[in-house]
DNA sequence: CGTCGTCTTGACCAAAGTCAACGCACGTGG
DNA sequence: CCACGTGCGTTGACTTTGGTCAAGACGACG
């Protein structure tokens, strides 16, 4: 899509290097992974719940999410992902997928065979550390989501989520020029991520818009007042760890 | 406390072996960790939010939890832990703690210096894989909690949480004789884990009691009808991965 | 015996969910 | 070029779930 992503700097390399230095040998190993890419249209399941995948997916372009569906058709989105994220490293060591992964936009993904990564664990301890760290950062986000959904009001949840997404998009080099970002989500997806109903999300977004904090329409997120938005959502980027620094530096 | 835990079988070894085979050298490395133990009374912070710990804590006995506190004194418990769990492996690779850890009962913990584990990553790939897997299982629980708190009703949340705890206690070898478990939690802690108010937890527990699903009083959890309890909470143990198998086998 | 922590109860309130209808933009096909 | 359908967002009226507040019960422990 956007030209700077199609160009060489592999988003996984970019991300791993934001976590720590990468040796030349490791960088080559990671680059090798790009051989098997494929494009996938929007709104497709990349991994189904209960599956036993034999490779991990690396997201090269576009956005994806993980989710679970429970009885009654209720759906909860567990996390959002941008270029550079590894989508199911989880299943590598753990066997069966305990959630589904879906594309939100058209995406490009690379498949990394589990065997490759298991081999890295034996040979490349530094890379192993970085990948492990990446999964730990993932977990840090899950924890914050538990808090978000468990203890915050509707407006706080949405404000917080938008703060997180803005920060992560910035860290991934996907910031707009002003305070705006391409955020291709529907209100229904926002609802499933925050544990609210679509109707209430609509109302709450209007409130945030009316009070001049943030505007979110037509797939574009425009942060109008970052400080007040952060305060509204009780957002403290600490849980994003070095990612937050990367975003600040950008 | 209970004699079988004070005896030799190190609960971490027990747990890691439930995740996969452990080499003799690795087992010795893990055993060595027990040298620096200390007891901690109930309701103490073992790790404070924002701290930069230089070692990980291994829980040898008792129960602990992780939690975050947000503005307004609202508190969300992120996870519960039993003997064998590593409490802050997270911070190993990630720097600053993004949550607090507290003892729920008197506990015994062992401190593992970060340096030790970093050394393992270079030398003991198999052990590395098991530890990594352990953190991934942790993350799987977080994901399920997001769903629990985001999309389930009060009764479902509590039923689901009690199912999870029963399963994990069983996997850790802490099951009672009949369908009963020592679960030293207050209703306030249950409330903080489920994102509900204490009053509502009280009412909901009464409902579960009245309908004969489960009884929870005075630190004892008595499952009266496992099948119906599972159904009530929409509990599918898949997300606990091999832990669920271990519990079934026990 | 008194105190503290925990649980319970009832009355009331507020946040968010549900349902149903409508508007609007976009794409398709006649 | 227009009619139609579809997906998404918005509105209003109403309901429900769970929160809040305040008082009391119960039990363990000093």
PDB file of N, CA, C and O (backbone and C1' of nucleotides) in Angstrom, chain B residues 186-187 202-203 206 209, chain C residues 6-11:
ATOM      1  N   UNK B 186     -10.804 -13.398  49.570  1.00  0.00           N
ATOM      2  CA  UNK B 186     -11.980 -12.703  50.081  1.00  0.00           C
ATOM      3  C   UNK B 186     -12.876 -12.351  48.897  1.00  0.00           C
ATOM      4  O   UNK B 186     -12.441 -12.370  47.740  1.00  0.00           O
ATOM      5  N   UNK B 187     -14.086 -11.970  49.193  1.00  0.00           N
ATOM      6  CA  UNK B 187     -14.994 -11.554  48.122  1.00  0.00           C
ATOM      7  C   UNK B 187     -14.488 -10.278  47.460  1.00  0.00           C
ATOM      8  O   UNK B 187     -14.720 -10.056  46.272  1.00  0.00           O
ATOM      9  N   UNK B 202     -21.094 -10.700  46.272  1.00  0.00           N
ATOM     10  CA  UNK B 202     -21.803 -11.374  47.363  1.00  0.00           C
ATOM     11  C   UNK B 202     -23.128 -11.940  46.866  1.00  0.00           C
ATOM     12  O   UNK B 202     -23.427 -13.118  47.051  1.00  0.00           O
ATOM     13  N   UNK B 203     -23.895 -11.105  46.201  1.00  0.00           N
ATOM     14  CA  UNK B 203     -25.195 -11.549  45.694  1.00  0.00           C
ATOM     15  C   UNK B 203     -25.051 -12.684  44.694  1.00  0.00           C
ATOM     16  O   UNK B 203     -25.816 -13.658  44.711  1.00  0.00           O
ATOM     17  N   UNK B 206     -24.247 -15.963  46.197  1.00  0.00           N
ATOM     18  CA  UNK B 206     -25.447 -16.551  46.793  1.00  0.00           C
ATOM     19  C   UNK B 206     -26.277 -17.266  45.740  1.00  0.00           C
ATOM     20  O   UNK B 206     -26.817 -18.347  45.988  1.00  0.00           O
ATOM     21  N   UNK B 209     -24.671 -20.471  44.873  1.00  0.00           N
ATOM     22  CA  UNK B 209     -24.857 -21.386  45.991  1.00  0.00           C
ATOM     23  C   UNK B 209     -26.283 -21.928  45.962  1.00  0.00           C
ATOM     24  O   UNK B 209     -26.510 -23.144  46.036  1.00  0.00           O
TER      25      UNK B 209
ATOM     26  P    DT C   6     -10.628  -8.462  55.237  1.00  0.00           P
ATOM     27  O5'  DT C   6     -12.065  -9.162  55.105  1.00  0.00           O
ATOM     28  C5'  DT C   6     -12.301 -10.370  55.815  1.00  0.00           C
ATOM     29  C4'  DT C   6     -13.768 -10.715  55.745  1.00  0.00           C
ATOM     30  C3'  DT C   6     -14.386 -10.570  54.360  1.00  0.00           C
ATOM     31  O3'  DT C   6     -14.741 -11.871  53.951  1.00  0.00           O
ATOM     32  C1'  DT C   6     -15.806  -9.707  56.060  1.00  0.00           C
ATOM     33  P    DC C   7     -15.382 -12.152  52.510  1.00  0.00           P
ATOM     34  O5'  DC C   7     -16.958 -12.126  52.823  1.00  0.00           O
ATOM     35  C5'  DC C   7     -17.479 -12.992  53.837  1.00  0.00           C
ATOM     36  C4'  DC C   7     -18.907 -12.596  54.134  1.00  0.00           C
ATOM     37  C3'  DC C   7     -19.833 -12.515  52.924  1.00  0.00           C
ATOM     38  O3'  DC C   7     -20.856 -13.480  53.113  1.00  0.00           O
ATOM     39  C1'  DC C   7     -20.161 -10.697  54.398  1.00  0.00           C
ATOM     40  P    DT C   8     -22.030 -13.647  52.028  1.00  0.00           P
ATOM     41  O5'  DT C   8     -23.120 -12.632  52.588  1.00  0.00           O
ATOM     42  C5'  DT C   8     -23.629 -12.825  53.896  1.00  0.00           C
ATOM     43  C4'  DT C   8     -24.748 -11.830  54.161  1.00  0.00           C
ATOM     44  C3'  DT C   8     -25.790 -11.702  53.054  1.00  0.00           C
ATOM     45  O3'  DT C   8     -27.046 -12.001  53.641  1.00  0.00           O
ATOM     46  C1'  DT C   8     -25.071  -9.570  53.794  1.00  0.00           C
ATOM     47  P    DT C   9     -28.304 -12.280  52.743  1.00  0.00           P
ATOM     48  O5'  DT C   9     -29.137 -10.928  52.823  1.00  0.00           O
ATOM     49  C5'  DT C   9     -29.224 -10.263  54.071  1.00  0.00           C
ATOM     50  C4'  DT C   9     -29.882  -8.908  53.907  1.00  0.00           C
ATOM     51  C3'  DT C   9     -30.764  -8.718  52.681  1.00  0.00           C
ATOM     52  O3'  DT C   9     -32.107  -8.614  53.135  1.00  0.00           O
ATOM     53  C1'  DT C   9     -29.320  -6.845  53.038  1.00  0.00           C
ATOM     54  P    DG C  10     -33.350  -8.378  52.237  1.00  0.00           P
ATOM     55  O5'  DG C  10     -33.421  -6.786  52.084  1.00  0.00           O
ATOM     56  C5'  DG C  10     -33.469  -5.969  53.236  1.00  0.00           C
ATOM     57  C4'  DG C  10     -33.606  -4.511  52.824  1.00  0.00           C
ATOM     58  C3'  DG C  10     -34.480  -4.300  51.588  1.00  0.00           C
ATOM     59  O3'  DG C  10     -35.333  -3.181  51.830  1.00  0.00           O
ATOM     60  C1'  DG C  10     -32.342  -3.344  51.234  1.00  0.00           C
ATOM     61  P    DA C  11     -36.390  -2.659  50.772  1.00  0.00           P
ATOM     62  O5'  DA C  11     -35.731  -1.240  50.411  1.00  0.00           O
ATOM     63  C5'  DA C  11     -35.191  -0.414  51.443  1.00  0.00           C
ATOM     64  C4'  DA C  11     -34.732   0.885  50.816  1.00  0.00           C
ATOM     65  C3'  DA C  11     -35.581   1.338  49.626  1.00  0.00           C
ATOM     66  O3'  DA C  11     -35.633   2.760  49.612  1.00  0.00           O
ATOM     67  C1'  DA C  11     -33.383   0.902  48.885  1.00  0.00           C
TER      68       DA C  11
END
